[in-house]
Amino acid sequence: MMKQALLLAATTTATLLAPCSAYYLPGVNPQSFIEGQPVKLKVNKMTSTKTLMPLDYYFLPFCAPEAGPELDNENLGEFLAGDRIESSPYLLYMKKDMYCEQVCINNLGRGEQKGVQPNKVVKAIRRQYHNNWIVDNLPSAHKVEDDMESATRYWHGFPLGFVADDKKAYIHNHVNLEIMYHPVEHETDSYRVVRFTVEPFSIKHDYELSVSEADKVKSDNMLPRIATISNPIASCVPGSQRHTSYEMVTGIGRQPQIASGKVLFTYDVTWIENLDLPWASRWDIYLSMDDAIPAKIHWMSIANSMVIVLVLSAMIAAILVRNLRRDINRYNKLATDEEKAEELEEYGWKLVHADVFRPPSQPLWLSVMCGTGAQLLCMSMLTILFSALGFMSPARRGHLLVAELVFFAMMGTVGGYVTARMYKTFKGNNWQTATAATALAFPGLAFGIFLIMNVVALSQKSTDAVPFLMILVLVVLWFGLSTPLVFLGAYFGYRAEAIEYPVNTSSIPRQIPDQPWFMGIPFTLAIGGILPFGSCFVELYYMLASVWMDFYYYVFGILFLVCLILLVTCAEITILFTYFQLCSEDYHWWWRSFSNAGSTAIYVFLYSIVYFKQLEASSLATYVMYFGYMGLVCTGLFVMMGFVGVSTSLYFNKIIFGSIKID
């Protein structure tokens, strides 16, 4: 039995530590293509780390399908993430190379002039917007090439254009689409897409709209020609079998295309067979970002966290355990006649035994916040655990957000139960108010901030603006699932027995002596938050990068371990401060333990201010969006860690006061 348990533990640990998001679960069926079969190229939102406001691809005057773009069927998570996946006019056919195919001619707007507002494309280029294209559910990688080297980036799409040394904006009006495929085993003439790379170029095409009747019908590659290029590069010469290259674009006499006026859009398609890359591993290089972030950085984060935990554990072992053992032996020792005659005065935490479990001020709100914290903690750990097991693969767009919402709603039973049990222990009478506050307070705050951000997104014409129907789905999820489950959990919580204390509480509160400065709230908040924050700040950087800079985050196994270390660190530092507080004869530990552990969120918010400087944001809407959501996240983290602090301090106090004899 022990052997099986050890094997199960080893298997679980190995599973959590592996980058499991790279594999596909049963039920995710690959799509196979035969030679010549159409392969759809879809476009997603345009993103920018300067504005944080994604835009719809067709918000700018880009080429669209003849019948108009069609929106994919998207789930709630995709709408909340701002994804808008639509069809495109770019035609691809399995294993059929294309050479300088013409898509359309569009007018981008007036040119750049002093005193004249630039067109939308120029604005987007100067705000560093990137395109995000998709082929067979694979996002586009970005190939960067210059005179010295060539590199490929597997995140953040590819830029719309660039600003040259002359301070003018230029559009990428030509793209090389490089698609790798892998033959399907045990099937003939069947292939699967395993990689999709885009290399953008800016080419000034001088053209005439007159074309031959044959070209108006279609070219050899099934696309009609719309213009005759008068200054073609080698790949754009009719009948050419050469793909566009960096040398062609930057040759003598070639100029980039300025982002104004009428522009001809073209593209090349190159199909490359890759026998070493199976379909099941095609996401690996995207998740690792081609080893742009070495794995040892995450292990250094774990090592850093473990050092902090070991130091705290050593402090508790050296100070707390030794002192507690001495105190308990002294309190339980029978006094001799000489000691009774001397009437030695007792000192230490035993003196507050009749007040230590006295209900706190505002017991209803402490119960509500602890219930909300328990609900958020369960939601977070379940989401990370399922992500580590591979259920939240990036191939399943939007599933991570949907999972968070569903887990939060389902964990309403936990929140309701914790609130009811604590409030009953505090002998509260307004149980309806406590339960309703648990069901409405934090979700209401989150929903209110979400509505404000939605208005901001609407004002910026961003895809972050969620349609009314999706908002209605959120309301139904809140009041139709979460709220009833909170009341269900509260029902069982009020039926359960109140938490039993090892000592009785006196009717008259004991006077609290003056406290030293280092036991004041500012000092304990500062020290209580810095150590837990230090155990997780490395992973916090990559989490913020995945949210605000469109990086992929996939090491959920390491994140799970970091979260466990964070919980242990918060518990240990809270126990330490609670002991010092009781030794100072201050029994108001309920709210203090909540705030000491929750102060980690203050450091996270301060760190988010430092991180914000990397985004180079300048608009008011960006400030509102970033700090609004970061404030909400830090509020949730505060109540989550606060619940950990209260529960561990309560358990600690029950242990130490249950081990002494009370006269």
XYZ file of C-alpha atoms in Angstrom:
663
model
C 0.000 0.000 0.000
C 2.836 2.370 0.900
C 4.592 1.549 -2.377
C 1.472 2.427 -4.354
C 1.094 5.674 -2.455
C 4.715 6.637 -3.142
C 4.305 5.774 -6.814
C 1.151 7.901 -7.031
C 2.887 10.818 -5.314
C 5.888 10.581 -7.632
C 3.657 10.420 -10.704
C 1.612 13.427 -9.587
C 4.744 15.478 -8.847
C 6.278 14.629 -12.203
C 3.041 15.570 -13.933
C 2.849 18.943 -12.207
C 6.466 19.818 -12.905
C 6.226 19.041 -16.603
C 5.059 21.719 -19.091
C 1.880 19.768 -19.598
C 0.120 22.415 -21.633
C 2.175 21.239 -24.603
C 0.213 18.061 -25.138
C -3.343 17.494 -26.306
C -6.013 15.722 -24.361
C -8.337 13.122 -25.844
C -11.180 14.840 -27.639
C -8.988 17.465 -29.336
C -9.046 16.051 -32.859
C -6.367 17.069 -35.364
C -7.424 18.284 -38.783
C -5.841 16.589 -41.786
C -5.616 17.989 -45.324
C -5.027 16.391 -48.667
C -2.856 18.019 -51.306
C -4.599 20.993 -52.902
C -7.273 21.232 -50.185
C -8.027 24.792 -48.994
C -6.471 25.764 -45.657
C -8.189 28.701 -43.967
C -6.192 31.675 -42.779
C -8.072 33.603 -40.090
C -7.343 36.949 -38.500
C -7.651 37.818 -34.822
C -7.547 41.062 -32.864
C -4.661 43.510 -33.243
C -2.733 44.026 -30.001
C -0.396 46.659 -28.617
C 1.623 46.785 -25.397
C 1.491 50.583 -25.525
C -2.286 50.969 -25.407
C -3.420 47.568 -23.992
C -6.519 48.090 -26.136
C -6.964 45.350 -28.758
C -8.646 46.398 -31.993
C -10.688 44.463 -34.515
C -8.613 43.569 -37.577
C -11.114 45.172 -39.936
C -11.181 48.379 -37.906
C -8.383 49.398 -40.297
C -8.852 49.434 -44.110
C -7.332 46.025 -44.733
C -8.350 43.564 -47.422
C -11.594 41.733 -46.601
C -13.354 38.756 -48.243
C -15.730 39.625 -51.084
C -18.787 38.554 -49.072
C -17.502 40.312 -45.949
C -15.686 38.831 -42.939
C -17.376 36.053 -40.966
C -16.940 35.869 -37.198
C -16.070 32.480 -35.715
C -18.278 30.933 -33.071
C -16.536 32.135 -29.916
C -16.989 31.125 -26.301
C -17.403 33.431 -23.310
C -13.693 33.323 -22.484
C -12.701 34.461 -25.973
C -15.057 37.435 -25.794
C -13.698 38.376 -22.358
C -10.129 38.127 -23.673
C -10.991 40.434 -26.556
C -10.519 37.772 -29.247
C -12.356 38.380 -32.524
C -11.423 35.583 -34.917
C -12.696 36.291 -38.455
C -12.247 35.018 -41.978
C -9.736 36.595 -44.363
C -9.328 36.915 -48.155
C -5.969 35.102 -48.122
C -6.297 31.761 -49.920
C -4.006 28.853 -49.069
C -3.929 25.355 -50.560
C -2.087 22.437 -48.998
C 1.392 21.983 -50.545
C 0.710 24.610 -53.236
C 3.316 27.377 -53.174
C 2.209 30.851 -54.227
C 4.293 33.716 -55.562
C 3.434 37.396 -55.056
C -0.328 36.840 -55.107
C -2.388 40.025 -55.212
C -5.104 40.433 -52.582
C -6.590 43.900 -53.039
C -5.900 47.600 -53.428
C -7.122 49.701 -50.511
C -6.920 53.387 -49.709
C -5.284 53.819 -46.290
C -6.122 57.516 -46.029
C -4.364 60.840 -46.303
C -0.622 61.182 -45.957
C 1.236 62.501 -42.939
C 1.502 66.271 -42.775
C 2.258 68.757 -40.046
C -0.865 70.085 -38.418
C -3.027 67.324 -39.938
C -4.256 64.377 -37.946
C -2.758 61.125 -39.324
C -4.922 58.333 -40.670
C -5.922 55.300 -38.583
C -3.218 53.051 -40.012
C -0.444 55.510 -39.154
C -1.799 55.853 -35.630
C -1.865 52.079 -35.205
C 1.704 51.714 -36.489
C 2.994 54.415 -34.160
C 1.199 52.704 -31.263
C 3.035 49.492 -32.179
C 0.011 47.364 -33.012
C 0.609 43.794 -34.124
C -1.423 41.474 -36.338
C -2.361 38.049 -34.985
C -3.156 35.576 -37.743
C -4.169 31.946 -37.331
C -3.810 28.865 -39.536
C -5.350 25.608 -38.314
C -5.630 27.062 -34.801
C -1.902 27.902 -34.731
C -0.986 31.554 -34.072
C 1.474 33.202 -36.405
C 5.123 33.370 -35.443
C 7.052 36.432 -36.584
C 10.229 36.156 -38.644
C 12.576 39.133 -38.289
C 15.412 39.609 -40.776
C 18.077 42.269 -41.320
C 21.519 42.573 -42.879
C 23.164 40.650 -40.045
C 20.848 37.850 -38.935
C 17.414 36.257 -39.090
C 15.327 35.336 -36.035
C 11.817 34.061 -35.327
C 9.635 35.184 -32.443
C 6.817 32.944 -31.307
C 4.701 35.474 -29.462
C 2.904 38.756 -29.963
C 2.146 38.332 -33.689
C 3.855 40.526 -36.275
C 3.854 44.349 -36.567
C 1.554 46.283 -38.887
C 4.468 48.392 -40.030
C 7.383 50.427 -38.745
C 8.549 53.987 -38.237
C 11.743 54.658 -40.222
C 14.586 57.037 -39.498
C 12.754 59.759 -41.409
C 9.994 59.563 -38.724
C 7.425 58.399 -41.278
C 5.230 55.331 -40.849
C 5.435 52.504 -43.398
C 2.971 49.634 -43.855
C 3.822 45.946 -44.208
C 1.851 45.313 -47.398
C 3.514 42.013 -48.311
C 3.823 38.870 -46.192
C 5.672 35.620 -46.707
C 3.574 32.827 -45.228
C 5.791 29.891 -44.319
C 3.791 26.820 -43.299
C 5.305 23.537 -42.155
C 3.368 20.304 -42.478
C 3.822 16.751 -41.232
C 2.601 13.653 -43.091
C -0.025 11.674 -41.198
C 1.226 8.260 -40.197
C -0.561 5.255 -41.678
C -2.406 7.536 -44.134
C -1.493 8.357 -47.704
C -1.734 11.879 -49.137
C -2.794 13.289 -45.783
C -0.979 16.118 -43.995
C -1.249 18.250 -40.854
C -0.087 21.806 -40.196
C 2.591 21.935 -37.489
C 3.990 25.488 -37.762
C 2.955 28.861 -39.152
C 5.418 31.731 -39.624
C 4.881 35.193 -41.118
C 7.689 37.363 -42.487
C 6.322 40.857 -43.229
C 7.795 43.247 -45.804
C 7.076 46.774 -46.940
C 7.240 47.009 -50.748
C 6.272 50.053 -52.802
C 4.392 48.550 -55.746
C 3.934 50.913 -58.693
C 1.009 49.472 -60.595
C -1.577 49.984 -63.313
C -5.113 48.737 -62.947
C -5.212 47.419 -66.511
C -4.710 43.649 -66.661
C -5.302 41.032 -69.331
C -8.629 39.229 -69.591
C -6.952 35.948 -68.614
C -5.544 37.463 -65.440
C -8.936 38.886 -64.507
C -10.335 35.355 -64.302
C -7.633 33.762 -62.182
C -3.913 33.156 -62.042
C -2.158 29.834 -61.933
C -2.606 29.855 -58.163
C -6.367 30.418 -58.238
C -6.389 34.137 -57.394
C -7.409 36.804 -59.930
C -4.910 39.552 -60.638
C -6.159 43.071 -60.059
C -3.212 45.148 -61.291
C -0.068 45.060 -63.378
C 3.022 45.949 -61.338
C 5.292 48.244 -63.331
C 8.322 47.910 -61.027
C 8.094 44.288 -59.890
C 10.676 42.640 -57.695
C 11.910 39.256 -58.921
C 9.163 37.303 -57.163
C 6.409 39.505 -58.611
C 7.407 39.066 -62.258
C 4.604 37.138 -64.017
C 5.463 33.442 -64.181
C 8.181 33.732 -61.515
C 8.862 30.713 -59.323
C 10.948 32.605 -56.756
C 9.753 33.599 -53.305
C 10.150 37.105 -51.962
C 13.359 37.557 -49.975
C 14.977 40.251 -47.865
C 17.559 40.903 -50.593
C 14.821 41.550 -53.178
C 12.981 44.011 -50.967
C 16.076 45.960 -49.905
C 17.795 45.979 -53.292
C 19.013 49.103 -55.052
C 16.168 51.382 -56.063
C 13.591 49.667 -53.848
C 11.549 51.723 -51.379
C 9.129 50.753 -48.589
C 5.411 51.498 -48.893
C 4.313 54.570 -46.972
C 1.164 54.052 -44.858
C -1.146 56.311 -46.853
C -2.907 56.486 -50.188
C -3.795 53.474 -52.329
C -1.743 50.385 -51.479
C -1.472 47.017 -53.220
C -1.358 44.066 -50.799
C 0.452 40.860 -51.852
C 1.654 37.630 -50.292
C 3.772 34.519 -50.858
C 3.074 31.014 -49.531
C 5.802 28.461 -48.884
C 5.047 24.885 -47.766
C 7.848 22.988 -46.002
C 7.731 19.359 -44.967
C 8.895 18.710 -41.392
C 9.290 15.047 -40.554
C 10.739 15.718 -37.080
C 7.810 17.714 -35.705
C 4.660 15.663 -34.972
C 1.284 17.321 -34.687
C 1.017 16.650 -30.924
C 4.191 18.699 -30.269
C 3.473 21.642 -32.531
C 2.657 23.980 -29.612
C 5.904 23.267 -27.752
C 7.987 25.992 -29.373
C 5.203 28.567 -28.877
C 4.907 27.767 -25.172
C 8.658 27.850 -24.589
C 8.910 30.877 -26.916
C 11.865 29.092 -28.543
C 13.660 29.079 -25.174
C 13.542 32.874 -24.970
C 12.998 32.373 -21.214
C 15.324 29.621 -19.926
C 13.670 27.028 -17.708
C 16.355 27.533 -15.073
C 14.863 30.960 -14.297
C 11.713 29.267 -13.020
C 13.783 26.814 -10.997
C 15.728 29.743 -9.564
C 12.353 31.151 -8.537
C 11.556 27.901 -6.741
C 14.965 27.920 -5.053
C 14.474 31.538 -3.973
C 11.071 30.706 -2.522
C 12.394 27.643 -0.712
C 15.147 29.711 0.919
C 12.561 32.122 2.323
C 10.428 29.243 3.597
C 13.434 27.575 5.240
C 14.491 30.827 6.907
C 10.990 31.389 8.258
C 10.709 27.784 9.392
C 14.054 28.086 11.166
C 12.854 31.248 12.920
C 9.692 29.504 14.056
C 11.664 26.471 15.225
C 14.268 28.566 17.047
C 12.033 31.234 18.553
C 8.466 30.056 18.576
C 8.753 26.367 19.417
C 11.412 26.849 22.078
C 9.577 29.716 23.736
C 6.242 27.959 23.525
C 7.633 24.822 25.148
C 9.137 26.914 27.940
C 5.897 28.893 28.406
C 3.699 25.798 28.459
C 5.960 24.065 30.997
C 5.954 27.157 33.184
C 2.188 27.631 32.988
C 1.450 23.970 33.733
C 3.945 23.675 36.567
C 2.403 23.361 40.048
C 3.398 26.291 42.207
C 5.251 25.531 45.449
C 4.290 27.032 48.810
C 7.193 29.475 48.592
C 6.084 30.651 45.142
C 2.514 31.050 46.342
C 3.744 33.045 49.313
C 5.765 35.310 47.046
C 2.664 35.719 44.830
C 4.706 35.803 41.684
C 2.844 37.626 38.983
C 2.191 35.731 35.764
C 3.211 37.219 32.460
C 2.982 36.304 28.797
C 0.234 35.097 26.503
C -1.550 33.076 29.216
C -2.842 36.310 30.717
C -5.182 36.844 27.748
C -6.719 33.351 27.879
C -10.109 34.816 28.844
C -10.064 37.286 25.930
C -8.141 35.610 23.128
C -11.260 34.161 21.497
C -13.413 37.224 22.041
C -15.330 38.007 18.812
C -13.677 40.753 16.745
C -15.142 44.096 15.864
C -17.304 43.905 12.736
C -17.637 40.101 12.924
C -20.013 40.026 9.958
C -17.528 41.571 7.553
C -14.638 39.459 8.799
C -16.767 36.375 8.186
C -17.742 37.599 4.722
C -14.167 38.412 3.746
C -12.890 35.063 5.022
C -15.643 33.267 3.106
C -14.784 35.187 -0.057
C -11.095 34.468 0.487
C -11.788 30.737 0.846
C -13.866 30.802 -2.337
C -11.109 32.567 -4.288
C -8.430 30.269 -2.876
C -10.272 27.124 -3.942
C -10.962 28.620 -7.367
C -7.317 29.575 -7.873
C -5.859 26.254 -6.792
C -8.318 24.259 -8.909
C -7.613 26.404 -11.967
C -3.836 26.045 -11.573
C -4.124 22.308 -10.932
C -6.265 21.648 -14.008
C -3.971 23.871 -16.082
C -0.939 21.904 -14.879
C -2.657 18.696 -15.959
C -3.116 20.100 -19.468
C -6.849 20.825 -19.493
C -6.245 24.539 -20.183
C -4.018 24.235 -23.244
C -3.559 27.500 -25.219
C -5.079 25.632 -28.163
C -8.366 25.895 -26.256
C -8.752 29.646 -26.499
C -10.826 31.199 -23.745
C -11.078 28.005 -21.694
C -8.855 29.365 -18.913
C -11.164 32.335 -18.271
C -14.262 30.146 -18.510
C -12.732 27.694 -16.036
C -11.995 30.498 -13.563
C -15.564 31.786 -13.744
C -17.118 28.323 -13.417
C -14.822 27.306 -10.561
C -15.557 30.563 -8.738
C -19.290 29.989 -9.095
C -19.038 26.362 -7.970
C -16.863 27.269 -4.986
C -19.690 29.483 -3.764
C -20.597 26.560 -1.499
C -17.204 26.858 0.190
C -17.553 30.617 0.573
C -21.034 30.332 2.021
C -20.026 27.541 4.404
C -16.960 29.381 5.759
C -18.908 32.608 6.222
C -21.789 30.892 8.010
C -19.573 28.772 10.263
C -17.447 31.735 11.348
C -20.419 34.045 11.824
C -22.179 31.417 13.915
C -19.041 31.055 16.033
C -19.048 34.826 16.570
C -22.684 34.511 17.733
C -23.952 36.734 14.944
C -27.673 37.067 14.290
C -27.894 38.674 10.835
C -27.149 35.477 8.934
C -29.204 36.545 5.926
C -27.125 39.713 5.596
C -23.857 37.794 5.964
C -24.819 35.246 3.318
C -26.101 37.887 0.893
C -22.919 39.925 1.373
C -20.806 36.869 0.530
C -22.819 36.275 -2.621
C -22.882 39.920 -3.737
C -19.974 41.941 -2.287
C -16.861 40.775 -4.145
C -18.718 39.606 -7.293
C -20.513 42.953 -7.315
C -17.218 44.831 -7.013
C -15.712 42.766 -9.829
C -18.779 43.200 -12.027
C -18.865 46.951 -11.389
C -15.201 47.364 -12.369
C -15.828 45.147 -15.398
C -18.694 47.394 -16.548
C -16.528 50.506 -16.140
C -13.747 48.884 -18.167
C -16.300 47.859 -20.768
C -17.384 51.478 -21.171
C -13.728 52.526 -21.489
C -13.167 49.826 -24.130
C -16.263 50.957 -26.031
C -14.993 54.531 -26.048
C -11.727 53.295 -27.580
C -13.533 51.008 -30.085
C -11.606 48.079 -28.626
C -12.510 44.396 -28.892
C -12.213 44.283 -25.097
C -15.764 45.645 -25.136
C -17.924 42.604 -24.387
C -21.265 42.295 -26.218
C -24.467 42.655 -24.210
C -25.359 38.988 -24.670
C -22.092 37.899 -23.026
C -22.702 40.335 -20.159
C -26.097 38.687 -19.729
C -24.381 35.287 -19.565
C -22.165 36.602 -16.748
C -25.214 37.851 -14.853
C -26.906 34.461 -15.225
C -23.743 32.719 -14.026
C -23.626 35.044 -11.017
C -27.255 34.939 -9.916
C -28.213 31.588 -11.419
C -25.292 29.495 -10.178
C -22.946 31.296 -7.795
C -25.527 32.945 -5.522
C -27.673 29.812 -4.972
C -24.541 27.794 -4.191
C -23.427 30.417 -1.643
C -26.786 30.091 0.127
C -26.544 26.310 -0.063
C -23.103 26.369 1.547
C -24.349 28.817 4.181
C -27.249 26.475 4.982
C -24.864 23.660 5.838
C -22.541 26.081 7.621
C -25.271 27.294 9.976
C -26.396 23.728 10.636
C -22.864 22.716 11.607
C -21.624 23.142 15.152
C -19.853 26.384 16.010
C -16.086 26.247 16.302
C -15.205 25.121 19.830
C -12.614 27.021 21.831
C -10.391 25.382 24.477
C -10.955 28.233 26.964
C -13.931 30.331 28.043
C -14.289 34.031 27.322
C -14.902 36.447 30.180
C -17.748 38.920 30.129
C -15.478 41.914 30.842
C -12.719 42.676 28.310
C -9.191 42.927 29.629
C -7.378 46.236 29.270
C -4.619 46.130 26.679
C -1.307 47.742 27.717
C 0.587 50.158 25.510
C 2.282 48.371 22.647
C 5.845 48.883 21.381
C 6.304 50.586 18.028
C 7.347 47.405 16.254
C 3.973 45.833 17.045
C 2.090 48.652 15.370
C 0.013 48.045 12.259
C 2.328 49.857 9.782
C 5.375 47.821 10.815
C 3.624 44.443 10.871
C 2.006 45.129 7.489
C 5.374 46.049 5.991
C 7.172 42.982 7.338
C 4.228 40.614 7.003
C 3.915 41.234 3.256
C 7.527 41.511 2.098
C 8.570 37.914 2.800
C 5.607 36.212 1.081
C 5.996 38.609 -1.848
C 9.676 37.741 -2.073
C 8.764 34.088 -2.472
C 6.685 34.671 -5.613
C 7.811 37.871 -7.334
C 9.856 36.086 -10.034
C 6.859 34.104 -11.284
C 4.730 37.218 -10.866
C 6.773 38.956 -13.581
C 6.026 36.222 -16.125
C 2.362 36.111 -15.146
C 2.048 39.860 -15.753
C 3.884 39.447 -19.058
C 1.405 36.779 -20.147
C -1.546 39.039 -19.308
C -0.338 42.405 -20.564
C 2.341 41.564 -23.146
C 0.739 38.516 -24.798
C 3.458 36.108 -23.704
C 2.586 32.451 -23.289
C 2.608 31.128 -19.724
C 2.615 27.366 -19.484
C 4.662 26.309 -16.419
C 1.573 25.807 -14.277
C 3.280 22.963 -12.398
C 5.925 25.374 -11.118
C 3.219 27.971 -10.469
C 1.359 25.412 -8.349
C 4.481 24.857 -6.218
C 5.059 28.616 -5.914
C 1.470 29.079 -4.734
C 1.919 26.381 -2.096
C 5.119 28.097 -0.932
C 3.261 31.434 -0.833
C 0.536 29.922 1.356
C 3.071 28.357 3.718
C 5.024 31.610 3.952
C 1.906 33.646 4.742
C 0.849 31.089 7.366
C 4.252 31.086 9.064
C 4.705 34.848 9.168
C 1.162 35.290 10.502
C 1.704 32.722 13.267
C 4.921 34.470 14.251
C 3.274 37.888 14.529
C 0.249 36.461 16.337
C 2.529 34.935 18.976
C 4.400 38.211 19.489
C 1.095 40.074 19.717
C -0.300 37.720 22.366
C 2.928 37.936 24.346
C 2.377 41.701 24.423
C -1.079 40.986 25.950
C -2.887 42.272 22.837
C -5.728 39.851 22.032
C -7.108 41.758 19.016
C -5.544 39.298 16.608
C -8.475 38.536 14.293
C -8.227 41.533 11.979
C -4.474 41.859 12.539
C -3.793 38.331 11.289
C -6.079 38.986 8.320
C -4.245 42.174 7.346
C -0.735 40.838 8.062
C -1.180 37.973 5.599
C -3.185 40.066 3.149
C -0.499 42.761 3.011
C 1.241 40.628 0.378
C -1.291 42.102 -2.058
C -0.026 45.618 -1.263
C 3.448 44.663 -2.466
C 1.986 43.021 -5.562
C 0.178 46.263 -6.402
C 3.337 48.318 -5.818
C 5.226 45.922 -8.071
C 2.541 46.316 -10.747
C 3.228 50.072 -10.705
C 6.914 49.392 -11.398
C 6.012 46.875 -14.106
C 3.663 49.372 -15.774
C 6.662 51.507 -16.775
C 7.744 48.767 -19.207
C 4.546 49.139 -21.220
C 5.291 52.723 -22.294
C 1.617 53.570 -22.016
C 0.509 57.154 -22.452
C -3.294 57.315 -22.761
C -5.710 57.759 -19.865
C -7.737 54.747 -21.003
C -4.658 52.529 -20.644
C -4.058 53.760 -17.100
C -7.682 53.119 -16.171
C -7.679 49.651 -17.736
C -4.396 48.512 -16.204
C -4.781 49.827 -12.674
C -8.487 49.020 -12.547
C -7.917 45.340 -13.211
C -4.710 45.164 -11.146
C -6.539 46.776 -8.236
C -9.267 44.146 -8.508
C -6.717 41.312 -8.656
C -4.860 42.650 -5.615
C -8.122 43.018 -3.691
C -8.898 39.372 -4.375
C -5.368 38.382 -3.341
C -5.729 40.407 -0.122
C -8.874 38.595 1.035
C -7.482 35.239 -0.132
C -4.274 35.554 1.882
C -6.247 37.150 4.705
C -8.314 33.999 5.006
C -5.102 31.964 5.198
C -3.831 34.236 7.980
C -7.009 34.043 10.069
C -7.421 30.276 9.708
C -3.795 29.505 10.611
C -3.815 31.915 13.572
C -7.064 30.403 14.827
C -5.615 26.908 14.600
C -2.413 28.057 16.329
C -4.293 29.711 19.195
C -6.485 26.666 19.729
C -3.370 24.485 19.954
C -1.420 26.598 22.448
C -4.338 27.523 24.713
C -5.577 23.954 24.671
C -2.210 22.770 25.998
C -2.187 24.780 29.252
C -4.109 24.444 32.484
C -6.434 27.282 33.351
C -7.306 27.875 37.021
